[in-house]
């Protein structure tokens, strides 16, 4: 995605995917998190619970990527050499590193999130969408082929207004962009949200009506 090919390997948080497996793992290579796996990390969820969720899904998936965010930030997965996603698509400095950002139920500062991001792969734009609006990144992420962009014109710049169609408090256009990303370009759900985004988010084009 864009400039990600220019990133250099560093000591970074691990990837969820195990190189020898098609199953998601909370820590790279099946390594154990440093936090007590039975300790409650939020609600009634433990790191053991996250491990169980990870083992039930495939690696290199959107769900796996989001689980790793929790594993890295909350369970203390050991560091390893991976090429990480960056919160700013152009790798520029964030303007607001101390702003709080909520993603997948976890609240962190933009700086903390950037430090705990997992391996770069095609789900990286869901982080960068939030980074653009909430952390002061100037660049917008590119949406890979096959994934759903909030605006029908995937290169459109939109406003992070309240996404009123969702009828949820404190739910913004950037939240909708994250939630619909993996629904697939051209899917009914993607098309419906793009039509709503045209109304509420200032997108410059509405998707065509569905075929009868």
Coordinates of N, CA and C in Angstrom, one line a residue:
X1 N 0.9 -1.2 0.0 CA 0.0 0.0 0.0 C 0.9 1.2 0.0
X2 N 0.9 2.0 -1.0 CA 1.7 3.2 -1.0 C 3.1 3.0 -0.7
X3 N 3.5 3.8 0.3 CA 4.9 3.9 0.7 C 5.3 2.8 1.7
X4 N 4.4 1.8 2.0 CA 4.7 0.8 3.0 C 5.9 0.0 2.5
X5 N 6.1 -0.1 1.2 CA 7.2 -0.9 0.7 C 8.6 -0.4 1.1
X6 N 8.6 0.9 1.5 CA 9.8 1.5 1.9 C 10.2 1.3 3.4
X7 N 9.3 0.7 4.1 CA 9.5 0.5 5.5 C 10.7 -0.4 5.7
X8 N 11.5 -0.2 6.8 CA 12.6 -1.1 7.1 C 12.2 -2.0 8.3
X9 N 12.8 -3.1 8.3 CA 12.5 -4.0 9.5 C 13.1 -3.4 10.7
X10 N 12.3 -3.5 11.8 CA 12.7 -3.0 13.1 C 12.2 -4.0 14.1
X11 N 12.7 -3.8 15.4 CA 12.1 -4.6 16.5 C 10.7 -4.0 16.7
X12 N 9.7 -4.8 16.5 CA 8.3 -4.3 16.5 C 7.5 -5.4 17.2
X13 N 6.2 -5.0 17.6 CA 5.3 -6.0 18.1 C 5.1 -7.1 17.0
X14 N 4.7 -8.3 17.5 CA 4.6 -9.5 16.6 C 3.4 -9.5 15.7
X15 N 3.4 -10.3 14.7 CA 2.3 -10.5 13.9 C 1.5 -11.7 14.4
X16 N 0.2 -11.6 14.3 CA -0.7 -12.7 14.7 C -0.4 -14.0 14.0
X17 N -0.1 -13.8 12.7 CA 0.0 -15.0 11.9 C 1.2 -15.8 12.2
X18 N 1.1 -17.1 12.3 CA 2.2 -18.1 12.4 C 2.6 -18.5 11.0
X19 N 3.9 -18.3 10.8 CA 4.4 -18.6 9.4 C 4.1 -20.0 8.9
X20 N 4.0 -21.0 9.8 CA 3.7 -22.3 9.4 C 2.3 -22.8 9.6
X21 N 1.4 -21.8 9.8 CA 0.0 -22.2 10.0 C -0.9 -21.3 9.3
X22 N -2.1 -21.8 9.0 CA -3.1 -20.9 8.4 C -4.1 -20.4 9.4
X23 N -3.8 -20.7 10.7 CA -4.6 -20.2 11.8 C -4.0 -19.0 12.5
X24 N -4.8 -18.1 12.9 CA -4.4 -16.9 13.6 C -3.9 -17.3 15.0
X25 N -2.8 -16.6 15.5 CA -2.3 -16.8 16.8 C -2.1 -15.4 17.5
X26 N -2.4 -15.3 18.8 CA -2.4 -14.1 19.4 C -1.0 -13.5 19.4
X27 N 0.1 -14.3 19.6 CA 1.4 -13.8 19.6 C 2.2 -14.7 18.5
X28 N 3.2 -14.0 17.9 CA 3.9 -14.7 16.8 C 4.5 -16.0 17.2
X29 N 4.4 -17.0 16.3 CA 5.0 -18.3 16.6 C 4.4 -19.1 17.7
X30 N 3.2 -18.7 18.2 CA 2.6 -19.3 19.3 C 3.3 -19.0 20.7
X31 N 4.0 -17.9 20.7 CA 4.7 -17.5 21.9 C 3.7 -17.0 22.9
X32 N 4.0 -17.1 24.2 CA 3.1 -16.7 25.3 C 3.1 -15.2 25.6
X33 N 2.0 -14.6 25.8 CA 2.0 -13.2 26.3 C 2.6 -13.1 27.7
X34 N 3.1 -11.9 28.0 CA 3.7 -11.7 29.3 C 2.7 -11.5 30.4
X35 N 1.5 -11.1 30.0 CA 0.5 -10.9 31.1 C -0.2 -12.2 31.5
X36 N -0.6 -12.2 32.7 CA -1.3 -13.4 33.2 C -2.5 -13.7 32.3
X37 N -2.5 -14.8 31.7 CA -3.6 -15.1 30.7 C -5.0 -15.2 31.3
X38 N -5.1 -15.4 32.6 CA -6.4 -15.5 33.3 C -6.9 -14.1 33.8
X39 N -6.0 -13.1 33.8 CA -6.4 -11.8 34.3 C -7.4 -11.1 33.4
X40 N -8.4 -10.5 34.0 CA -9.4 -9.7 33.2 C -8.7 -8.5 32.6
X41 N -8.8 -8.3 31.3 CA -8.2 -7.2 30.7 C -9.2 -6.1 30.3
X42 N -10.4 -6.5 30.1 CA -11.5 -5.5 29.9 C -12.8 -6.3 30.0
X43 N -13.9 -5.7 30.5 CA -15.2 -6.4 30.7 C -15.0 -7.7 31.4
X44 N -15.3 -8.8 30.8 CA -15.0 -10.1 31.5 C -14.1 -10.9 30.6
X45 N -13.3 -10.2 29.7 CA -12.4 -10.8 28.8 C -11.0 -11.0 29.3
X46 N -10.4 -12.2 29.1 CA -9.0 -12.4 29.4 C -8.2 -12.6 28.2
X47 N -6.8 -12.7 28.3 CA -6.0 -13.0 27.2 C -6.2 -14.4 26.7
X48 N -6.6 -15.3 27.6 CA -7.0 -16.7 27.2 C -8.1 -16.6 26.2
X49 N -9.1 -15.8 26.5 CA -10.2 -15.6 25.6 C -9.8 -15.2 24.2
X50 N -8.9 -14.2 24.2 CA -8.4 -13.7 22.9 C -7.6 -14.8 22.2
X51 N -6.9 -15.6 22.9 CA -6.2 -16.8 22.3 C -7.2 -17.7 21.6
X52 N -8.3 -18.0 22.3 CA -9.3 -18.9 21.8 C -10.0 -18.3 20.6
X53 N -10.2 -17.0 20.6 CA -10.8 -16.4 19.4 C -9.9 -16.4 18.2
X54 N -8.6 -16.2 18.5 CA -7.6 -16.2 17.4 C -7.5 -17.6 16.8
X55 N -7.5 -18.6 17.6 CA -7.4 -20.0 17.0 C -8.5 -20.4 16.2
X56 N -9.6 -19.7 16.3 CA -10.8 -20.1 15.5 C -10.9 -19.4 14.1
X57 N -10.0 -18.5 13.8 CA -10.1 -17.8 12.6 C -8.7 -17.9 11.8
X58 N -8.8 -17.6 10.6 CA -7.6 -17.7 9.7 C -6.6 -16.5 9.9
X59 N -5.4 -16.7 9.6 CA -4.4 -15.6 9.6 C -4.6 -14.7 8.4
X60 N -4.0 -13.5 8.4 CA -4.0 -12.6 7.3 C -5.5 -12.1 7.0
X61 N -6.3 -12.1 8.0 CA -7.7 -11.6 7.9 C -7.8 -10.3 8.7
X62 N -8.9 -9.6 8.4 CA -9.2 -8.4 9.1 C -9.4 -8.7 10.6
X63 N -10.1 -9.8 10.9 CA -10.4 -10.1 12.3 C -9.1 -10.4 13.0
X64 N -8.2 -11.1 12.3 CA -6.9 -11.5 12.9 C -6.1 -10.2 13.3
X65 N -6.1 -9.3 12.3 CA -5.4 -8.0 12.5 C -5.9 -7.3 13.7
X66 N -7.2 -7.2 13.9 CA -7.8 -6.5 15.0 C -7.5 -7.2 16.3
X67 N -7.6 -8.5 16.3 CA -7.2 -9.3 17.5 C -5.8 -9.0 17.9
X68 N -4.9 -8.9 17.0 CA -3.5 -8.7 17.3 C -3.3 -7.3 18.0
X69 N -4.1 -6.3 17.6 CA -4.1 -5.0 18.2 C -4.3 -5.2 19.7
X70 N -5.3 -6.0 20.1 CA -5.5 -6.3 21.5 C -4.4 -7.0 22.2
X71 N -3.9 -8.1 21.4 CA -2.8 -8.9 22.0 C -1.6 -8.1 22.3
X72 N -1.2 -7.2 21.3 CA 0.0 -6.4 21.5 C -0.2 -5.3 22.6
X73 N -1.4 -4.7 22.6 CA -1.6 -3.6 23.5 C -2.0 -4.0 24.9
X74 N -2.6 -5.2 25.1 CA -3.2 -5.6 26.4 C -2.5 -6.8 27.0
X75 N -2.0 -7.7 26.1 CA -1.5 -9.0 26.7 C 0.0 -9.1 26.7
X76 N 0.7 -8.1 26.1 CA 2.2 -8.1 26.2 C 2.8 -9.2 25.4
X77 N 2.4 -9.3 24.1 CA 3.1 -10.2 23.2 C 4.6 -9.8 23.0
X78 N 5.5 -10.8 23.0 CA 6.9 -10.5 22.8 C 7.2 -9.8 21.5
X79 N 8.2 -8.9 21.5 CA 8.5 -8.2 20.2 C 9.3 -9.2 19.3
X80 N 9.2 -8.9 18.0 CA 9.9 -9.7 17.0 C 10.2 -8.8 15.8
X81 N 10.9 -9.3 14.8 CA 11.3 -8.5 13.7 C 10.1 -8.6 12.7
X82 N 9.4 -7.6 12.5 CA 8.3 -7.5 11.5 C 8.3 -6.1 10.9
X83 N 7.8 -6.0 9.7 CA 7.6 -4.7 9.0 C 6.2 -4.3 9.4
X84 N 6.1 -3.2 10.3 CA 4.9 -2.9 10.9 C 4.1 -1.9 10.0
X85 N 2.8 -1.9 10.3 CA 1.9 -0.9 9.8 C 2.2 0.4 10.5
X86 N 2.0 1.5 9.9 CA 2.2 2.8 10.5 C 0.9 3.6 10.6
X87 N 0.6 4.4 11.6 CA -0.7 5.0 11.8 C -0.8 6.1 10.7
X88 N 0.2 6.7 10.2 CA 0.2 7.7 9.2 C 0.6 7.0 7.9
X89 N -0.3 7.1 6.8 CA 0.0 6.4 5.6 C 1.3 6.9 5.0
X90 N 1.6 8.2 5.1 CA 2.9 8.7 4.5 C 4.1 8.7 5.4
X91 N 3.9 8.0 6.6 CA 4.9 7.9 7.6 C 5.4 9.3 8.2
X92 N 4.5 10.3 8.0 CA 4.8 11.6 8.6 C 4.5 11.6 10.1
X93 N 4.9 12.7 10.7 CA 4.7 12.8 12.2 C 3.3 13.1 12.4
X94 N 2.7 12.5 13.5 CA 1.3 12.8 13.9 C 1.3 14.2 14.5
X95 N 0.2 15.0 14.3 CA 0.1 16.3 14.9 C -0.4 16.2 16.3
X96 N -1.2 15.1 16.6 CA -1.8 15.0 17.9 C -1.5 13.6 18.5
X97 N -0.3 13.3 18.9 CA 0.1 12.0 19.4 C -0.6 11.6 20.7
X98 N -1.0 12.6 21.5 CA -1.6 12.3 22.8 C -3.1 12.2 22.7
X99 N -3.7 12.4 21.5 CA -5.2 12.2 21.4 C -5.6 10.8 21.7
X100 N -6.7 10.6 22.4 CA -7.2 9.2 22.6 C -7.9 8.7 21.4
X101 N -7.7 7.4 21.1 CA -8.4 6.8 20.0 C -8.9 5.4 20.4
X102 N -10.1 5.1 20.0 CA -10.8 3.9 20.4 C -10.9 3.0 19.2
X103 N -10.3 1.8 19.3 CA -10.3 0.8 18.2 C -10.5 -0.6 18.7
X104 N -11.5 -1.2 18.2 CA -11.8 -2.6 18.6 C -12.0 -2.7 20.1
X105 N -12.6 -1.7 20.7 CA -12.9 -1.7 22.2 C -11.7 -1.3 23.1
X106 N -10.6 -1.0 22.5 CA -9.4 -0.6 23.3 C -9.1 0.9 23.1
X107 N -8.9 1.6 24.2 CA -8.6 3.0 24.2 C -7.1 3.2 24.4
X108 N -6.5 3.9 23.5 CA -5.0 4.2 23.6 C -4.8 5.6 23.1
X109 N -3.7 6.2 23.4 CA -3.3 7.4 22.7 C -2.8 7.1 21.3
X110 N -2.8 8.1 20.5 CA -2.3 7.8 19.1 C -0.9 7.3 19.1
X111 N 0.0 7.8 20.0 CA 1.3 7.4 20.1 C 1.4 5.9 20.6
X112 N 0.6 5.6 21.6 CA 0.6 4.2 22.1 C 0.1 3.2 21.0
X113 N -0.9 3.6 20.3 CA -1.4 2.7 19.2 C -0.4 2.5 18.1
X114 N 0.3 3.6 17.7 CA 1.3 3.5 16.7 C 2.5 2.6 17.1
X115 N 2.8 2.6 18.4 CA 3.9 1.7 18.9 C 3.4 0.2 19.0
X116 N 2.1 0.0 19.1 CA 1.7 -1.4 19.3 C 1.1 -2.0 18.0
X117 N 1.2 -1.3 16.9 CA 0.6 -1.8 15.7 C 1.2 -3.1 15.2
X118 N 0.4 -4.0 14.6 CA 1.0 -5.3 14.1 C 1.6 -5.1 12.8
X119 N 2.0 -6.3 12.2 CA 2.6 -6.4 10.9 C 1.8 -5.7 9.8
X120 N 2.4 -5.1 9.0 CA 1.7 -4.4 7.9 C 1.1 -5.5 6.9
X121 N -0.2 -5.3 6.6 CA -0.8 -6.1 5.6 C -2.0 -5.3 5.1
X122 N -2.9 -5.9 4.4 CA -3.9 -5.2 3.7 C -5.0 -4.6 4.6
X123 N -5.0 -4.9 5.9 CA -5.9 -4.3 6.8 C -5.4 -3.0 7.4
X124 N -4.2 -2.7 7.0 CA -3.5 -1.5 7.6 C -4.4 -0.2 7.4
X125 N -5.1 0.0 6.2 CA -5.9 1.2 6.0 C -6.9 1.4 7.1
X126 N -7.4 0.4 7.8 CA -8.5 0.7 8.8 C -7.9 1.5 9.9
X127 N -6.6 1.3 10.2 CA -5.9 2.1 11.2 C -5.6 3.5 10.7
X128 N -5.2 3.5 9.5 CA -4.8 4.8 8.9 C -6.0 5.8 8.7
X129 N -7.2 5.2 8.5 CA -8.4 6.0 8.4 C -8.6 6.8 9.7
X130 N -8.5 6.1 10.8 CA -8.6 6.7 12.1 C -7.5 7.7 12.4
X131 N -6.3 7.3 12.0 CA -5.1 8.1 12.2 C -5.2 9.5 11.5
X132 N -5.8 9.4 10.3 CA -5.9 10.7 9.5 C -6.8 11.7 10.3
X133 N -7.9 11.2 10.8 CA -8.9 12.1 11.4 C -8.6 12.4 12.9
X134 N -8.1 11.4 13.6 CA -8.0 11.6 15.1 C -6.5 11.9 15.6
X135 N -5.6 11.6 14.7 CA -4.2 11.8 15.2 C -3.4 12.8 14.4
X136 N -4.1 13.4 13.4 CA -3.5 14.5 12.7 C -2.6 14.1 11.6
X137 N -2.8 12.9 11.0 CA -2.0 12.5 9.8 C -2.5 13.3 8.6
X138 N -1.6 13.8 7.8 CA -2.0 14.5 6.6 C -2.4 13.6 5.5
X139 N -1.8 12.4 5.4 CA -2.1 11.6 4.3 C -3.3 10.6 4.6
X140 N -4.0 10.3 3.5 CA -5.1 9.4 3.6 C -4.7 8.0 3.0
X141 N -5.2 6.9 3.6 CA -4.7 5.6 3.1 C -5.3 5.3 1.8
X142 N -4.6 4.4 1.0 CA -5.2 3.9 -0.2 C -5.9 2.6 0.2
X143 N -7.0 2.4 -0.5 CA -7.9 1.2 -0.3 C -7.5 0.1 -1.3
X144 N -7.0 -1.1 -0.8 CA -6.7 -2.1 -1.8 C -7.9 -2.6 -2.6
X145 N -7.6 -3.1 -3.8 CA -8.6 -3.7 -4.6 C -9.4 -4.8 -3.9
X146 N -10.7 -4.7 -4.0 CA -11.6 -5.7 -3.4 C -12.1 -5.3 -2.0
X147 N -11.6 -4.3 -1.4 CA -12.1 -3.9 -0.1 C -13.0 -2.7 -0.3
X148 N -13.9 -2.5 0.7 CA -14.9 -1.4 0.6 C -14.4 -0.1 1.1
X149 N -14.5 0.9 0.3 CA -14.1 2.3 0.8 C -15.4 3.0 1.2
X150 N -15.3 4.0 2.1 CA -16.5 4.7 2.6 C -17.2 5.4 1.4
X151 N -16.4 6.1 0.6 CA -17.0 6.8 -0.5 C -16.9 5.9 -1.8
X152 N -17.9 6.1 -2.6 CA -17.9 5.3 -3.9 C -16.7 5.6 -4.7
X153 N -16.3 6.9 -4.7 CA -15.0 7.2 -5.3 C -14.0 7.1 -4.2
X154 N -13.2 6.0 -4.3 CA -12.3 5.7 -3.1 C -11.2 6.7 -2.9
X155 N -11.0 7.6 -3.8 CA -10.0 8.7 -3.7 C -10.6 10.0 -3.1
X156 N -11.9 9.9 -2.8 CA -12.6 11.2 -2.3 C -12.1 11.5 -0.9
X157 N -12.0 12.8 -0.6 CA -11.8 13.2 0.7 C -13.1 13.5 1.4
X158 N -13.4 12.9 2.5 CA -14.7 13.2 3.2 C -14.5 13.8 4.6
X159 N -15.5 14.3 5.1 CA -15.5 14.9 6.5 C -15.9 13.9 7.5
X160 N -15.2 14.0 8.7 CA -15.5 13.1 9.8 C -16.6 13.6 10.6
X161 N -17.8 13.6 10.0 CA -19.0 14.0 10.6 C -19.6 12.9 11.4
X162 N -20.6 13.2 12.3 CA -21.4 12.1 12.9 C -22.1 11.3 11.8
X163 N -22.0 10.0 11.8 CA -22.6 9.1 10.8 C -24.0 8.8 11.3
X164 N -24.9 9.7 11.0 CA -26.3 9.7 11.6 C -27.1 8.4 11.2
X165 N -26.7 7.8 10.1 CA -27.5 6.6 9.6 C -27.3 5.5 10.6
X166 N -26.2 5.4 11.4 CA -26.0 4.3 12.3 C -26.8 4.5 13.6
X167 N -27.3 5.7 13.8 CA -28.2 6.0 15.0 C -27.4 5.5 16.3
X168 N -26.1 5.8 16.4 CA -25.3 5.5 17.5 C -24.6 6.7 18.0
X169 N -24.5 6.9 19.3 CA -23.9 8.1 19.8 C -22.4 8.0 19.6
X170 N -21.8 9.2 19.3 CA -20.3 9.3 19.1 C -19.8 8.3 18.0
X171 N -20.6 8.1 17.0 CA -20.2 7.2 15.9 C -20.0 8.1 14.6
X172 N -18.7 8.2 14.2 CA -18.3 9.1 13.1 C -18.1 8.4 11.8
X173 N -17.9 9.2 10.7 CA -17.7 8.6 9.4 C -16.5 7.7 9.4
X174 N -15.4 8.1 10.1 CA -14.2 7.3 10.2 C -14.5 5.9 10.8
X175 N -15.4 5.9 11.8 CA -15.8 4.6 12.4 C -16.5 3.7 11.4
X176 N -17.4 4.4 10.6 CA -18.1 3.6 9.6 C -17.1 3.1 8.5
X177 N -16.1 3.9 8.2 CA -15.1 3.4 7.2 C -14.3 2.2 7.7
X178 N -14.0 2.1 9.0 CA -13.4 1.0 9.6 C -14.3 -0.2 9.6
X179 N -15.6 0.0 10.0 CA -16.5 -1.2 10.1 C -16.8 -1.8 8.8
X180 N -16.9 -1.1 7.7 CA -17.3 -1.6 6.4 C -16.1 -2.1 5.5
X181 N -14.9 -1.8 6.0 CA -13.7 -2.1 5.2 C -13.7 -3.5 4.6
X182 N -14.0 -4.5 5.4 CA -13.9 -5.9 5.0 C -15.1 -6.5 4.4
X183 N -16.2 -5.6 4.2 CA -17.4 -6.2 3.6 C -17.3 -6.5 2.1
X184 N -16.3 -5.9 1.5 CA -16.0 -6.2 0.1 C -16.6 -5.2 -0.8
X185 N -15.8 -4.7 -1.8 CA -16.3 -3.7 -2.7 C -17.4 -4.3 -3.5
X186 N -18.5 -3.5 -3.7 CA -19.6 -3.9 -4.5 C -20.6 -4.8 -3.8
X187 N -20.3 -5.1 -2.5 CA -21.3 -5.9 -1.8 C -22.5 -5.0 -1.4
X188 N -23.6 -5.6 -1.1 CA -24.9 -4.9 -0.7 C -24.6 -4.0 0.5
X189 N -23.9 -4.5 1.5 CA -23.6 -3.7 2.7 C -22.7 -2.5 2.3
X190 N -21.7 -2.7 1.5 CA -20.8 -1.7 1.1 C -21.5 -0.6 0.4
X191 N -22.4 -1.0 -0.6 CA -23.1 0.0 -1.4 C -24.1 0.8 -0.6
X192 N -24.7 0.1 0.4 CA -25.7 0.9 1.3 C -24.9 1.9 2.1
X193 N -23.8 1.5 2.7 CA -23.0 2.5 3.5 C -22.5 3.6 2.6
X194 N -22.1 3.3 1.4 CA -21.6 4.4 0.5 C -22.7 5.4 0.2
X195 N -23.9 4.9 0.0 CA -25.0 5.8 -0.2 C -25.3 6.7 1.0
X196 N -25.2 6.1 2.2 CA -25.3 6.9 3.4 C -24.2 7.9 3.6
X197 N -23.0 7.5 3.2 CA -21.8 8.4 3.4 C -21.9 9.6 2.4
X198 N -22.5 9.3 1.3 CA -22.8 10.5 0.3 C -23.6 11.5 1.0
X199 N -24.5 11.1 1.9 CA -25.4 12.1 2.5 C -24.7 12.7 3.7
X200 N -24.1 11.9 4.6 CA -23.6 12.3 5.9 C -22.1 12.7 5.9
X201 N -21.3 12.2 5.0 CA -19.9 12.4 5.1 C -19.3 13.3 4.0
X202 N -20.1 13.8 3.1 CA -19.6 14.7 2.1 C -18.9 14.1 1.0
X203 N -19.1 12.8 0.7 CA -18.5 12.1 -0.4 C -19.0 12.7 -1.7
X204 N -18.2 12.8 -2.7 CA -18.5 13.5 -3.9 C -19.3 12.7 -5.0
X205 N -19.6 11.4 -4.7 CA -20.3 10.6 -5.6 C -21.1 9.5 -4.9
X206 N -22.3 9.3 -5.3 CA -23.1 8.2 -4.8 C -23.0 7.0 -5.6
X207 N -23.1 5.8 -5.0 CA -23.0 4.6 -5.8 C -24.2 4.4 -6.6
X208 N -24.1 3.7 -7.7 CA -25.3 3.5 -8.6 C -26.3 2.7 -7.9
X209 N -27.6 2.8 -8.2 CA -28.6 2.0 -7.5 C -28.5 0.6 -7.9
X210 N -28.9 -0.3 -7.0 CA -28.8 -1.8 -7.2 C -29.6 -2.2 -8.4
X211 N -29.2 -3.3 -9.1 CA -30.0 -3.8 -10.2 C -31.3 -4.4 -9.7
X212 N -32.3 -4.2 -10.5 CA -33.6 -4.8 -10.1 C -33.6 -6.3 -10.4

